[in-house]
XYZ file of N, CA and C in Angstrom:
309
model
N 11.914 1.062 -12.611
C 11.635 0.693 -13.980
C 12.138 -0.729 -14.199
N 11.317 -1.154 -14.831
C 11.748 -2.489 -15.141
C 13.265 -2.700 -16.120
N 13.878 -3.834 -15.619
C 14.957 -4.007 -16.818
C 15.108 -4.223 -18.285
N 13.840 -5.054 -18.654
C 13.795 -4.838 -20.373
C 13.098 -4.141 -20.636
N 12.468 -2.791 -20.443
C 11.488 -1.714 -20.352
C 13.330 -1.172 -20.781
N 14.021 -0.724 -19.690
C 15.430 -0.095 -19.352
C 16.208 -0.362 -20.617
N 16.484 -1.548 -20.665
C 16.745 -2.154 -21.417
C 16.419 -1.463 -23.056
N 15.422 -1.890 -23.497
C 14.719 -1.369 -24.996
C 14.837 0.372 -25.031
N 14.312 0.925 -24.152
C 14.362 2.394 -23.911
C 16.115 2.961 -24.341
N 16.877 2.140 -23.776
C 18.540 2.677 -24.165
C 18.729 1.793 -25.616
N 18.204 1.326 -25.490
C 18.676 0.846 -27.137
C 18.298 1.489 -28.242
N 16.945 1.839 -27.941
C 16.050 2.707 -28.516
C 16.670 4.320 -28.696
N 17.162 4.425 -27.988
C 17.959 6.007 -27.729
C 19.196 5.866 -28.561
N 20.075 4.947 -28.198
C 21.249 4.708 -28.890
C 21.176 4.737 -30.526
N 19.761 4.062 -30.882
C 19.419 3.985 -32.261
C 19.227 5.240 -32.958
N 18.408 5.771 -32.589
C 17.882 7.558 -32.321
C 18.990 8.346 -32.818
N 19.825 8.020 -31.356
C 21.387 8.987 -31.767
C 22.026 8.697 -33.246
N 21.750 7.161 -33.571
C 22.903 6.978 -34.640
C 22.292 7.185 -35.937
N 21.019 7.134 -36.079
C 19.884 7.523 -37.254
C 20.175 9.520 -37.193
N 20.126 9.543 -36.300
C 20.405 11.430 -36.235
C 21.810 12.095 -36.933
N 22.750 10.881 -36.343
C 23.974 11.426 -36.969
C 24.072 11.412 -38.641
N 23.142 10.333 -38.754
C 23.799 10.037 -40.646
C 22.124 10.145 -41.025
N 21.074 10.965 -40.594
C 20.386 11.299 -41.194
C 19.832 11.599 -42.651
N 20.596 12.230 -43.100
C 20.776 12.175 -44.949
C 21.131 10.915 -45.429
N 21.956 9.872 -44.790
C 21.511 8.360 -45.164
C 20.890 7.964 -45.502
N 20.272 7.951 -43.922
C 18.680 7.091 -43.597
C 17.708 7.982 -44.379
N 17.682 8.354 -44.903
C 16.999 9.533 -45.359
C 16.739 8.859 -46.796
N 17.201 8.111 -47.533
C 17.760 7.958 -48.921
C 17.058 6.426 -48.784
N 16.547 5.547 -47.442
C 15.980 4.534 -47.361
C 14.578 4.192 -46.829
N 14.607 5.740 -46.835
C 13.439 5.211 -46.571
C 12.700 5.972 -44.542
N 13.826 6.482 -43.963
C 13.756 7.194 -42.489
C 13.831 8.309 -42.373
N 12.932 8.893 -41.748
C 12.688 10.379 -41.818
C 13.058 10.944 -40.435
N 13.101 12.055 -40.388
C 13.747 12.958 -39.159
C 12.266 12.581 -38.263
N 11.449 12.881 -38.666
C 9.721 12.907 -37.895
C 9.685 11.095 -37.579
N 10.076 10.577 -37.735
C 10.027 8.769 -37.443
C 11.058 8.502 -36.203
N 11.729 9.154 -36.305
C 12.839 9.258 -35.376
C 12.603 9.928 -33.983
N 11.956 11.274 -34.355
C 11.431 12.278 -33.508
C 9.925 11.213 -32.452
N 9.043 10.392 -33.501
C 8.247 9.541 -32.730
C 8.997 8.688 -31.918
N 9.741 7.985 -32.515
C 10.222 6.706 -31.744
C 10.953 7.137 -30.427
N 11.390 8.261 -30.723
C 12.258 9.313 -29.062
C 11.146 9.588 -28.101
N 9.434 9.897 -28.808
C 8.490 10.014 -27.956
C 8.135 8.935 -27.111
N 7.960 8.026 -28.432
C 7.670 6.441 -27.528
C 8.450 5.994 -26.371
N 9.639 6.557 -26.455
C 10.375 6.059 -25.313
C 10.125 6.794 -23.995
N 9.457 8.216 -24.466
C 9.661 8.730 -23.003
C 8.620 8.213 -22.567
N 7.246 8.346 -23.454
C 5.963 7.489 -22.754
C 6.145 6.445 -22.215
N 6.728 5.299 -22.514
C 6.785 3.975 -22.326
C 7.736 3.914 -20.761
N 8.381 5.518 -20.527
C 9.050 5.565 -19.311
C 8.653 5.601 -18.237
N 7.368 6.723 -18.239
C 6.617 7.572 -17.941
C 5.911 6.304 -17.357
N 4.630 5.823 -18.313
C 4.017 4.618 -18.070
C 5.187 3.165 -17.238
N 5.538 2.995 -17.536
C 6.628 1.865 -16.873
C 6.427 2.850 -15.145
N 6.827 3.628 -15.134
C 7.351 4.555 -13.812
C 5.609 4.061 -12.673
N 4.823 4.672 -13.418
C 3.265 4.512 -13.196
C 3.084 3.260 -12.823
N 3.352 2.117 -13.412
C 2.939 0.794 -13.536
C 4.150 -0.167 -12.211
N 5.390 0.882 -12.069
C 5.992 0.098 -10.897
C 4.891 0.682 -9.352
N 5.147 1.807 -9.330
C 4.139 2.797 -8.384
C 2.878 1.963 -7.942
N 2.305 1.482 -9.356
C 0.937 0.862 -9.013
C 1.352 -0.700 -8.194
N 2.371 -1.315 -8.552
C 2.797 -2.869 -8.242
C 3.071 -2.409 -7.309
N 4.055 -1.597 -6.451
C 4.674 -1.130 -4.740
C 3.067 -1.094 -3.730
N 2.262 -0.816 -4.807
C 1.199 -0.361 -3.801
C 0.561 -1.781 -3.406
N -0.099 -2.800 -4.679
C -0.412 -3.834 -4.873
C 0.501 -4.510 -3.659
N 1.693 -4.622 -3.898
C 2.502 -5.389 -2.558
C 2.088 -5.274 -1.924
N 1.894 -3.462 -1.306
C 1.486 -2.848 0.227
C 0.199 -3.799 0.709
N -0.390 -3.267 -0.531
C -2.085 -4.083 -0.114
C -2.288 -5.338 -0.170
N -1.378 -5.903 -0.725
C -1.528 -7.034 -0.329
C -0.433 -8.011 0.874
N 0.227 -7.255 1.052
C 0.996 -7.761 2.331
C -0.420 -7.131 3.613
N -0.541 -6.199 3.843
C -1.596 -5.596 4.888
C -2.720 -7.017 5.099
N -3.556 -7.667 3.625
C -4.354 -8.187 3.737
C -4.013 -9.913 3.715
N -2.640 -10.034 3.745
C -2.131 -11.149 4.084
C -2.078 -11.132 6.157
N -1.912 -9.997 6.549
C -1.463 -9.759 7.698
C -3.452 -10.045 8.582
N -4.115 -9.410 7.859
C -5.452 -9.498 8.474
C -5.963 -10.642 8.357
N -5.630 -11.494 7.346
C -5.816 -12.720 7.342
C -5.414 -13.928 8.285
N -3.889 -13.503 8.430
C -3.311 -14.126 9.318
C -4.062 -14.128 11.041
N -4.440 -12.595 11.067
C -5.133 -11.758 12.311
C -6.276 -12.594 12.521
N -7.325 -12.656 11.245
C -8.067 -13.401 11.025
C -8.311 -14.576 11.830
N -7.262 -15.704 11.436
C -7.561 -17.009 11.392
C -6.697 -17.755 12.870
N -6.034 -16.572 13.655
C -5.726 -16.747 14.843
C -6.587 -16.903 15.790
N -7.605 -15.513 15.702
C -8.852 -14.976 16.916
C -9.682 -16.080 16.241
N -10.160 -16.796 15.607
C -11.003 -18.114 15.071
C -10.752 -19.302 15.872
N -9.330 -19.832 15.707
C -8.164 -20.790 16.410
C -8.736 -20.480 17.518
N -8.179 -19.439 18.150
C -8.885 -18.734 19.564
C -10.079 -19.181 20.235
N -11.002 -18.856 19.270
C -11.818 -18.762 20.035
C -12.526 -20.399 20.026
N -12.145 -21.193 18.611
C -12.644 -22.507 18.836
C -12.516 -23.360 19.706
N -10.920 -23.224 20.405
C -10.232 -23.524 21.120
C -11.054 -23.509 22.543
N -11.325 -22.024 22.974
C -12.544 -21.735 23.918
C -13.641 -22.551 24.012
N -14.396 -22.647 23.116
C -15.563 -23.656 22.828
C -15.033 -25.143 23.309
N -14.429 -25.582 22.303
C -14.154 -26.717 22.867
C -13.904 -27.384 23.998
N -13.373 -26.744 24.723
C -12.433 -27.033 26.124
C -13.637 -26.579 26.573
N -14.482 -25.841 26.633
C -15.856 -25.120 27.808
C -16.956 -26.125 27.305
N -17.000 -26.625 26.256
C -18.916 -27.576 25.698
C -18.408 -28.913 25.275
N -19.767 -29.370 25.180
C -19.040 -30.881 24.866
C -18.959 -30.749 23.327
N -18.265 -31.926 22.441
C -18.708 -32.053 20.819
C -20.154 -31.757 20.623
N -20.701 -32.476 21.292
C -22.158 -32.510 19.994
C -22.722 -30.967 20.454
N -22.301 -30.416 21.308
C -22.527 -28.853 21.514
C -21.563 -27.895 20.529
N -20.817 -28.047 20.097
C -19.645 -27.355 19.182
C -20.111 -26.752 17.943
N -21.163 -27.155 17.205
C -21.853 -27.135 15.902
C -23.026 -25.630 16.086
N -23.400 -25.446 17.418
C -24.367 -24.935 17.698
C -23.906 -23.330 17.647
N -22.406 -23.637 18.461
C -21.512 -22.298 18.114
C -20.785 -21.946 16.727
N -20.953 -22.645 15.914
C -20.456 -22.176 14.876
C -19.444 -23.083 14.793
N -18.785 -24.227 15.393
C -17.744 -25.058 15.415
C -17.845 -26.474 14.840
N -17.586 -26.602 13.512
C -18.046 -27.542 12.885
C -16.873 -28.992 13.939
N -17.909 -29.939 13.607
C -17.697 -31.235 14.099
C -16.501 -32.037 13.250
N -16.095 -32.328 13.457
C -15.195 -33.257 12.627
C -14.624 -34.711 12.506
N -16.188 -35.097 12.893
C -15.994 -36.518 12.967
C -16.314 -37.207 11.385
């Protein structure tokens, strides 16, 4: 879970608790037991979801470290194989294989 997700969620609770204790107060301004009872919901959702939304980013990493790695895989066997070409044909033969010129 994130830290100001963490963060707001305990503050949010702490508030909860202290609106609960002096209820008949808050009560007299305007805060109701059922406002209180939401805002305790919101927090678990917002937990719930937060929990979901790290899950989804761990994966995002995964997939994107994997497709950093194929890339890398990628642009080696390319290196590779231009490398081949070159050293085996002359330049003005290089273009024909797919090996752009770079003059």
């Amino acid at each position: 879970m994130s830290i100001t997700v963490k963060k707001e969620i305990s503050k949010a609770e702490v508030l909860a608790s202290g609106l609960k204790k002096h209820l008949d107060e808050v009560k007299k301004i305007g805060i109701s037991a059922e406002e209180i009872k939401k805002m305790e919901g919101m927090c678990s959702v917002l937990q719930k979801k937060d929990e979901e939304l790290d899950a989804l980013r761990n994966e995002a990493s995964s997939k994107s470290k994997e497709n950093q790695e194929l890339l890398a895989a990628l642009k080696s066997q390319m290196l590779t194989f231009r490398k081949t070409i070159k050293q085996r044909y002359m330049q003005p033969d290089w273009e024909k294989y797919g090996v752009p010129d770079k003059r």
